[in-house]
Amino acid sequence: MTERQILGGPPQAHSELSYYPVKGCAGVSACETLLTPAGLAHDRSFMVVSEEGVFRSQRRDPAPHTEPLELPVDASGARRQVDLFGTAYQGIDQGDTAAAWLSDVLRARSRPVRVPREHDRVTDGRTPGTSGYADNCAVTLVDQDSGQRAGPEPLRTLAGYRRSAQGGVAFGTKLSVLRTGKIAVGDAVTVTSWGESELPAPHGSLRARVGDH
């Protein structure tokens, strides 16, 4: 889509909404959900860690598709230190039952943790925001059915026209929440202005807002 098509054409609309409760695990599709200061409600609010508290990821600890496990969520338990890409955060351990199930699936001693209420991780970007246990990673190279790394696509193709001026490949868009509320499939997305791109010319970047509903 070109700048003229977006700015001069009819409003675009959300075609799908998905959030990922556990970092590195399957997503959940929704017709509507709440937009919180940290993004879609429940997105990356849980994380799987080792016994030492270091995060686990698909690229290091792949696992095949498995049946879901339903457990009550502990949102007020004791905090423990966890490590995400070398940075220390706090997490609420979700108990031995979930830990045993995850350890069996991953074949390594593991425990799930949840972000505590006071979690205030600040992200970078033109307009800094907050997030749960989310980060950029090579998940796009992992086959989501087998759990095995299957790359180099799509990053190899994207590198031909989405290589960032700062290095690496730009994949997707970082967004900050300026106003919380409900968001639903079909809501209009209106582009209000263009900002400086992270990509070399002639590519552009944009600022957008979700239309009122």
Coordinates of N, CA and C in Angstrom, one line a residue, residues 12-186:
Q12 N -8.9 2.1 6.5 CA -8.7 0.7 6.6 C -9.4 0.1 7.9
A13 N -9.4 -1.2 8.0 CA -10.1 -1.8 9.2 C -9.3 -2.9 9.7
H14 N -9.4 -3.2 11.0 CA -8.8 -4.4 11.6 C -9.5 -5.6 11.1
S15 N -8.7 -6.5 10.5 CA -9.2 -7.8 10.0 C -9.1 -8.9 10.9
E16 N -8.2 -8.8 11.9 CA -8.1 -9.9 12.9 C -7.4 -9.3 14.2
L17 N -7.8 -9.9 15.3 CA -7.1 -9.5 16.6 C -6.6 -10.8 17.2
S18 N -5.4 -10.9 17.6 CA -4.9 -12.0 18.3 C -3.9 -11.5 19.4
Y19 N -4.0 -12.2 20.6 CA -3.1 -11.9 21.7 C -2.4 -13.2 22.1
Y20 N -1.3 -13.1 22.7 CA -0.5 -14.3 23.1 C -0.2 -14.3 24.6
P21 N -1.0 -15.0 25.3 CA -1.0 -14.9 26.8 C 0.4 -15.3 27.3
V22 N 1.1 -16.4 26.7 CA 2.4 -16.8 27.2 C 3.4 -16.5 26.1
K23 N 4.4 -15.8 26.5 CA 5.5 -15.5 25.6 C 6.1 -16.8 25.0
G24 N 6.0 -16.9 23.6 CA 6.6 -18.0 22.9 C 5.6 -19.2 22.7
C25 N 4.3 -19.0 23.2 CA 3.3 -20.0 23.0 C 2.2 -19.6 22.0
A26 N 1.2 -20.4 21.8 CA 0.1 -20.2 20.9 C -0.7 -18.9 21.2
G27 N -1.3 -18.3 20.2 CA -2.1 -17.1 20.4 C -3.6 -17.5 20.5
V28 N -4.3 -16.4 20.8 CA -5.8 -16.6 21.0 C -6.4 -15.5 20.1
S29 N -7.4 -15.9 19.2 CA -8.1 -15.0 18.4 C -9.3 -14.4 19.1
A30 N -9.6 -13.1 18.9 CA -10.7 -12.5 19.6 C -11.4 -11.6 18.6
C31 N -12.8 -11.5 18.8 CA -13.6 -10.5 18.0 C -13.4 -9.1 18.5
E32 N -13.2 -9.0 19.9 CA -12.9 -7.7 20.5 C -12.2 -8.0 21.8
T33 N -11.5 -7.0 22.2 CA -10.7 -7.1 23.5 C -10.4 -5.7 24.0
L34 N -9.9 -5.6 25.2 CA -9.5 -4.4 25.8 C -8.1 -4.0 25.3
L35 N -7.9 -2.7 25.1 CA -6.6 -2.1 24.8 C -6.1 -1.5 26.0
T36 N -5.0 -2.0 26.6 CA -4.5 -1.5 27.9 C -3.2 -0.7 27.6
P37 N -2.7 -0.1 28.6 CA -1.4 0.7 28.4 C -0.3 -0.2 27.8
A38 N -0.3 -1.5 28.0 CA 0.7 -2.4 27.6 C 0.3 -3.2 26.3
G39 N -0.8 -2.7 25.7 CA -1.3 -3.4 24.4 C -2.5 -4.2 24.7
L40 N -2.8 -5.2 23.8 CA -4.0 -6.0 24.0 C -4.0 -6.7 25.4
A41 N -5.1 -6.7 26.0 CA -5.2 -7.3 27.3 C -4.7 -8.8 27.3
H42 N -3.9 -9.1 28.3 CA -3.4 -10.5 28.5 C -2.2 -10.8 27.6
D43 N -1.8 -9.9 26.7 CA -0.8 -10.3 25.7 C 0.6 -10.3 26.4
R44 N 1.3 -11.5 26.3 CA 2.6 -11.7 26.9 C 2.6 -11.4 28.4
S45 N 1.5 -11.7 29.1 CA 1.5 -11.5 30.5 C 2.0 -12.6 31.3
F46 N 2.3 -13.7 30.6 CA 3.0 -14.9 31.3 C 4.2 -15.2 30.5
M47 N 5.1 -15.9 31.2 CA 6.4 -16.3 30.6 C 6.9 -17.6 31.2
V48 N 7.5 -18.5 30.4 CA 8.1 -19.7 30.9 C 9.5 -19.5 31.2
V49 N 9.9 -19.9 32.4 CA 11.3 -19.7 32.8 C 11.9 -21.0 33.3
S50 N 13.3 -21.0 33.4 CA 14.0 -22.1 34.0 C 13.9 -22.1 35.5
E51 N 14.4 -23.1 36.1 CA 14.4 -23.1 37.6 C 15.2 -21.9 38.1
E52 N 16.1 -21.4 37.4 CA 16.9 -20.2 37.8 C 16.2 -18.9 37.4
G53 N 15.1 -19.0 36.8 CA 14.3 -17.7 36.4 C 14.6 -17.1 35.1
V54 N 15.5 -17.8 34.3 CA 15.8 -17.3 32.9 C 14.7 -17.7 31.9
F55 N 14.3 -16.7 31.1 CA 13.2 -17.0 30.2 C 13.5 -18.1 29.2
R56 N 12.5 -18.8 28.8 CA 12.6 -19.8 27.7 C 11.9 -19.3 26.5
S57 N 12.5 -19.7 25.3 CA 11.9 -19.2 24.0 C 11.8 -20.4 23.1
Q58 N 11.0 -20.2 22.0 CA 10.8 -21.2 21.0 C 12.1 -21.6 20.3
R59 N 13.0 -20.7 20.1 CA 14.2 -21.0 19.4 C 15.2 -21.8 20.2
R60 N 15.1 -21.7 21.5 CA 16.0 -22.5 22.3 C 15.4 -23.7 22.9
D61 N 14.0 -23.7 23.1 CA 13.3 -24.8 23.7 C 12.1 -25.1 22.9
P62 N 12.2 -25.6 21.7 CA 11.1 -25.9 20.8 C 10.2 -27.0 21.4
A63 N 8.9 -27.0 21.1 CA 8.0 -28.0 21.6 C 6.9 -28.1 20.6
P64 N 6.4 -29.4 20.3 CA 5.3 -29.5 19.3 C 4.0 -29.1 19.9
H65 N 3.0 -29.0 19.0 CA 1.6 -28.6 19.5 C 1.2 -29.6 20.5
T66 N 0.5 -29.1 21.6 CA 0.1 -30.0 22.7 C -1.3 -29.5 23.2
E67 N -2.0 -30.4 23.9 CA -3.3 -30.0 24.4 C -3.1 -28.9 25.5
P68 N -4.1 -28.0 25.6 CA -4.0 -26.9 26.6 C -4.1 -27.4 28.0
L69 N -3.6 -26.7 28.9 CA -3.8 -26.9 30.3 C -4.5 -25.7 31.0
E70 N -5.6 -26.0 31.7 CA -6.4 -24.9 32.3 C -6.0 -24.9 33.8
L71 N -5.7 -23.7 34.2 CA -5.3 -23.5 35.6 C -5.8 -22.1 36.1
P72 N -6.1 -22.0 37.4 CA -6.4 -20.7 37.9 C -5.2 -19.8 37.9
V73 N -5.4 -18.5 37.7 CA -4.3 -17.6 37.6 C -4.0 -17.0 39.0
D74 N -2.8 -17.0 39.4 CA -2.4 -16.3 40.7 C -1.8 -14.9 40.3
A75 N -2.6 -13.9 40.7 CA -2.2 -12.5 40.4 C -1.7 -11.8 41.6
S76 N -1.6 -12.4 42.7 CA -1.2 -11.7 43.9 C -0.2 -12.5 44.8
G77 N 0.4 -13.5 44.3 CA 1.3 -14.3 45.1 C 2.7 -13.7 45.3
A78 N 3.6 -14.4 45.9 CA 4.9 -13.9 46.1 C 5.7 -13.7 44.8
R79 N 6.5 -12.6 44.8 CA 7.3 -12.3 43.7 C 8.6 -13.1 43.7
R80 N 9.1 -13.3 42.5 CA 10.5 -13.9 42.3 C 11.1 -13.2 41.2
Q81 N 12.5 -13.1 41.2 CA 13.2 -12.5 40.1 C 13.3 -13.3 38.9
V82 N 13.0 -12.7 37.7 CA 13.2 -13.5 36.5 C 14.1 -12.6 35.5
D83 N 14.6 -13.3 34.5 CA 15.6 -12.7 33.6 C 15.1 -12.8 32.2
L84 N 14.9 -11.6 31.6 CA 14.5 -11.5 30.2 C 15.6 -10.8 29.4
F85 N 16.3 -11.5 28.5 CA 17.4 -10.9 27.8 C 18.4 -10.1 28.6
G86 N 18.7 -10.7 29.8 CA 19.7 -10.1 30.7 C 19.2 -9.0 31.6
T87 N 17.9 -8.7 31.5 CA 17.3 -7.7 32.4 C 16.5 -8.3 33.4
A88 N 16.6 -7.9 34.7 CA 15.9 -8.5 35.8 C 14.5 -7.8 35.9
Y89 N 13.5 -8.7 36.0 CA 12.1 -8.3 36.3 C 11.5 -9.1 37.4
Q90 N 10.3 -8.9 37.8 CA 9.6 -9.7 38.8 C 8.5 -10.5 38.1
G91 N 8.3 -11.7 38.7 CA 7.2 -12.6 38.2 C 6.5 -13.3 39.4
I92 N 5.3 -13.6 39.2 CA 4.5 -14.4 40.2 C 4.4 -15.8 39.7
D93 N 5.0 -16.7 40.5 CA 5.0 -18.2 40.1 C 3.6 -18.7 40.1
Q94 N 3.3 -19.5 39.1 CA 1.9 -20.0 38.9 C 1.7 -21.5 39.4
G95 N 2.7 -22.0 40.2 CA 2.4 -23.2 41.0 C 3.1 -24.4 40.4
D96 N 3.1 -25.5 41.2 CA 3.8 -26.7 40.9 C 3.1 -27.5 39.8
T97 N 1.7 -27.5 39.7 CA 1.0 -28.3 38.7 C 1.4 -27.8 37.3
A98 N 1.3 -26.5 37.1 CA 1.7 -25.9 35.8 C 3.2 -26.2 35.5
A99 N 4.0 -26.1 36.5 CA 5.5 -26.3 36.4 C 5.8 -27.7 35.9
A100 N 5.1 -28.7 36.5 CA 5.3 -30.1 36.2 C 4.9 -30.4 34.7
W101 N 3.7 -29.8 34.3 CA 3.2 -30.0 33.0 C 4.2 -29.4 32.0
L102 N 4.7 -28.2 32.2 CA 5.6 -27.5 31.3 C 6.9 -28.3 31.2
S103 N 7.4 -28.8 32.4 CA 8.7 -29.5 32.4 C 8.6 -30.8 31.6
D104 N 7.4 -31.4 31.6 CA 7.2 -32.6 30.8 C 7.2 -32.3 29.3
V105 N 6.5 -31.3 29.0 CA 6.4 -30.9 27.5 C 7.7 -30.5 27.0
L106 N 8.4 -29.6 27.7 CA 9.7 -29.1 27.2 C 10.9 -30.0 27.5
R107 N 10.7 -31.0 28.4 CA 11.8 -31.9 28.8 C 12.9 -31.2 29.4
A108 N 12.5 -30.2 30.2 CA 13.5 -29.4 31.0 C 12.7 -28.8 32.1
R109 N 13.3 -28.7 33.3 CA 12.6 -28.1 34.4 C 12.2 -26.7 34.2
S110 N 10.9 -26.4 34.2 CA 10.4 -25.1 33.8 C 9.3 -24.7 34.8
R111 N 9.1 -23.3 34.8 CA 8.0 -22.8 35.6 C 7.4 -21.6 34.9
P112 N 6.1 -21.5 35.0 CA 5.4 -20.3 34.4 C 5.3 -19.2 35.5
V113 N 5.5 -17.9 35.0 CA 5.3 -16.8 35.9 C 4.4 -15.8 35.2
R114 N 3.8 -14.9 36.0 CA 2.9 -13.9 35.5 C 3.5 -12.5 35.9
V115 N 3.2 -11.5 35.0 CA 3.7 -10.2 35.4 C 2.9 -9.7 36.6
P116 N 3.5 -9.1 37.6 CA 2.8 -8.5 38.7 C 2.1 -7.2 38.4
R117 N 1.2 -6.8 39.2 CA 0.5 -5.5 38.9 C 1.4 -4.3 38.8
E118 N 2.5 -4.3 39.6 CA 3.4 -3.2 39.5 C 4.4 -3.2 38.4
H119 N 4.3 -4.2 37.5 CA 5.2 -4.3 36.4 C 5.1 -3.1 35.5
D120 N 6.2 -2.4 35.3 CA 6.2 -1.1 34.6 C 7.3 -1.0 33.6
R121 N 7.5 -2.1 32.8 CA 8.5 -2.1 31.8 C 8.3 -1.1 30.7
V122 N 9.2 -0.2 30.4 CA 9.1 0.9 29.4 C 9.8 0.4 28.2
T123 N 9.1 0.6 27.0 CA 9.7 0.3 25.7 C 10.3 1.5 25.1
D124 N 11.1 1.2 24.0 CA 11.7 2.3 23.3 C 10.8 2.8 22.1
G125 N 11.3 3.6 21.3 CA 10.5 4.1 20.1 C 10.2 5.6 20.2
R126 N 9.6 6.1 19.1 CA 9.3 7.5 19.1 C 8.4 7.9 20.2
T127 N 7.4 7.1 20.6 CA 6.5 7.3 21.7 C 6.7 6.1 22.6
P128 N 7.5 6.2 23.7 CA 7.7 5.1 24.6 C 6.4 4.6 25.2
G129 N 6.3 3.3 25.4 CA 5.1 2.7 26.0 C 5.5 1.7 27.0
T130 N 4.6 0.8 27.4 CA 4.9 -0.3 28.3 C 4.5 -1.6 27.6
S131 N 5.0 -2.7 28.2 CA 4.7 -4.0 27.7 C 4.9 -5.1 28.7
G132 N 4.4 -6.3 28.5 CA 4.5 -7.4 29.4 C 5.9 -8.0 29.1
Y133 N 5.9 -9.4 29.0 CA 7.1 -10.1 28.7 C 7.4 -10.2 27.2
A134 N 7.2 -9.1 26.4 CA 7.3 -9.2 25.0 C 8.6 -8.6 24.5
D135 N 9.1 -9.2 23.4 CA 10.4 -8.7 22.8 C 10.4 -9.2 21.4
N136 N 11.3 -8.5 20.6 CA 11.5 -9.0 19.2 C 12.3 -10.3 19.3
C137 N 12.0 -11.3 18.4 CA 12.7 -12.5 18.5 C 12.6 -13.2 17.1
A138 N 13.2 -14.4 17.0 CA 13.2 -15.1 15.7 C 12.1 -16.1 15.6
V139 N 10.9 -15.8 16.2 CA 9.8 -16.7 16.2 C 9.2 -16.9 14.8
T140 N 9.5 -15.9 13.9 CA 9.0 -16.0 12.5 C 9.7 -17.2 11.8
L141 N 10.8 -17.7 12.3 CA 11.6 -18.7 11.7 C 11.2 -20.1 12.2
V142 N 10.2 -20.2 13.2 CA 9.9 -21.4 13.8 C 8.6 -22.0 13.2
D143 N 8.5 -23.2 12.8 CA 7.3 -23.9 12.3 C 6.4 -24.0 13.5
Q144 N 5.2 -23.4 13.5 CA 4.4 -23.4 14.7 C 3.6 -24.7 14.9
D145 N 3.6 -25.6 14.0 CA 3.0 -27.0 14.2 C 4.0 -27.9 14.8
S146 N 5.3 -27.9 14.4 CA 6.3 -28.8 14.9 C 7.1 -28.2 16.0
G147 N 7.2 -26.9 16.1 CA 8.0 -26.3 17.1 C 9.5 -26.2 16.7
Q148 N 9.8 -26.7 15.5 CA 11.2 -26.7 15.1 C 11.5 -25.5 14.2
R149 N 12.7 -25.0 14.3 CA 13.2 -23.9 13.5 C 13.2 -24.3 12.0
A150 N 12.6 -23.5 11.2 CA 12.4 -23.9 9.8 C 12.9 -22.9 8.8
G151 N 13.5 -21.8 9.3 CA 14.0 -20.6 8.5 C 14.7 -21.1 7.3
P152 N 15.3 -20.1 6.5 CA 15.5 -18.7 6.8 C 14.3 -17.8 6.5
E153 N 13.3 -18.4 5.8 CA 12.1 -17.5 5.5 C 11.2 -17.3 6.7
P154 N 10.6 -16.1 6.8 CA 10.4 -15.1 5.8 C 11.5 -14.0 5.9
L155 N 12.4 -14.1 6.8 CA 13.4 -13.0 7.0 C 14.3 -12.8 5.9
R156 N 14.6 -13.9 5.1 CA 15.5 -13.8 4.0 C 14.9 -12.9 2.9
T157 N 13.6 -13.1 2.6 CA 13.0 -12.3 1.6 C 12.8 -10.9 2.1
L158 N 12.4 -10.7 3.4 CA 12.2 -9.4 3.9 C 13.5 -8.6 3.9
A159 N 14.7 -9.3 4.0 CA 15.9 -8.6 4.1 C 16.2 -7.8 2.7
G160 N 15.5 -8.3 1.6 CA 15.7 -7.6 0.4 C 15.1 -6.2 0.3
Y161 N 14.1 -6.0 1.1 CA 13.5 -4.6 1.0 C 13.1 -4.1 2.4
R162 N 13.3 -4.7 3.5 CA 13.0 -4.3 4.8 C 14.1 -4.2 5.7
R163 N 15.3 -4.0 5.2 CA 16.5 -3.9 6.1 C 16.6 -2.6 6.7
S164 N 16.7 -2.6 8.0 CA 16.7 -1.3 8.8 C 18.0 -0.6 8.6
A165 N 17.9 0.7 8.6 CA 19.2 1.6 8.5 C 20.1 1.3 9.7
Q166 N 19.5 0.9 10.8 CA 20.3 0.6 12.0 C 20.8 -0.8 12.1
G167 N 20.5 -1.6 11.1 CA 20.9 -3.0 11.0 C 19.8 -3.9 11.4
G168 N 19.8 -5.1 10.8 CA 18.7 -6.1 11.1 C 17.6 -5.9 10.1
V169 N 16.5 -6.7 10.2 CA 15.4 -6.6 9.4 C 14.2 -6.1 10.1
A170 N 13.5 -5.1 9.6 CA 12.3 -4.6 10.2 C 11.1 -5.5 9.9
F171 N 10.5 -6.0 10.9 CA 9.4 -6.9 10.7 C 8.2 -6.4 11.6
G172 N 7.1 -6.1 11.0 CA 5.9 -5.6 11.7 C 6.1 -4.1 12.1
T173 N 5.3 -3.7 13.0 CA 5.2 -2.3 13.4 C 5.1 -2.2 14.9
K174 N 5.9 -1.3 15.5 CA 5.8 -1.0 17.0 C 4.7 0.0 17.2
L175 N 3.8 -0.2 18.1 CA 2.8 0.8 18.4 C 2.7 1.1 19.9
S176 N 2.4 2.3 20.2 CA 2.2 2.7 21.6 C 0.7 3.0 21.8
V177 N 0.2 2.7 23.0 CA -1.2 3.0 23.3 C -1.3 4.4 24.0
L178 N -2.0 5.3 23.3 CA -2.2 6.6 23.8 C -3.5 6.8 24.6
R179 N -4.4 5.9 24.2 CA -5.7 6.0 24.9 C -6.3 4.6 25.0
T180 N -6.6 4.1 26.2 CA -7.1 2.8 26.4 C -8.6 2.7 26.0
G181 N -9.1 1.5 25.9 CA -10.5 1.2 25.6 C -10.7 -0.1 24.9
K182 N -11.9 -0.3 24.3 CA -12.1 -1.5 23.6 C -11.7 -1.4 22.1
I183 N -11.3 -2.5 21.6 CA -10.9 -2.6 20.2 C -11.5 -3.8 19.6
A184 N -12.0 -3.7 18.3 CA -12.8 -4.9 17.8 C -12.4 -5.0 16.3
V185 N -12.6 -6.3 15.8 CA -12.4 -6.5 14.4 C -13.4 -5.7 13.6
G186 N -13.0 -5.0 12.6 CA -13.8 -4.1 11.8 C -13.7 -2.7 12.2

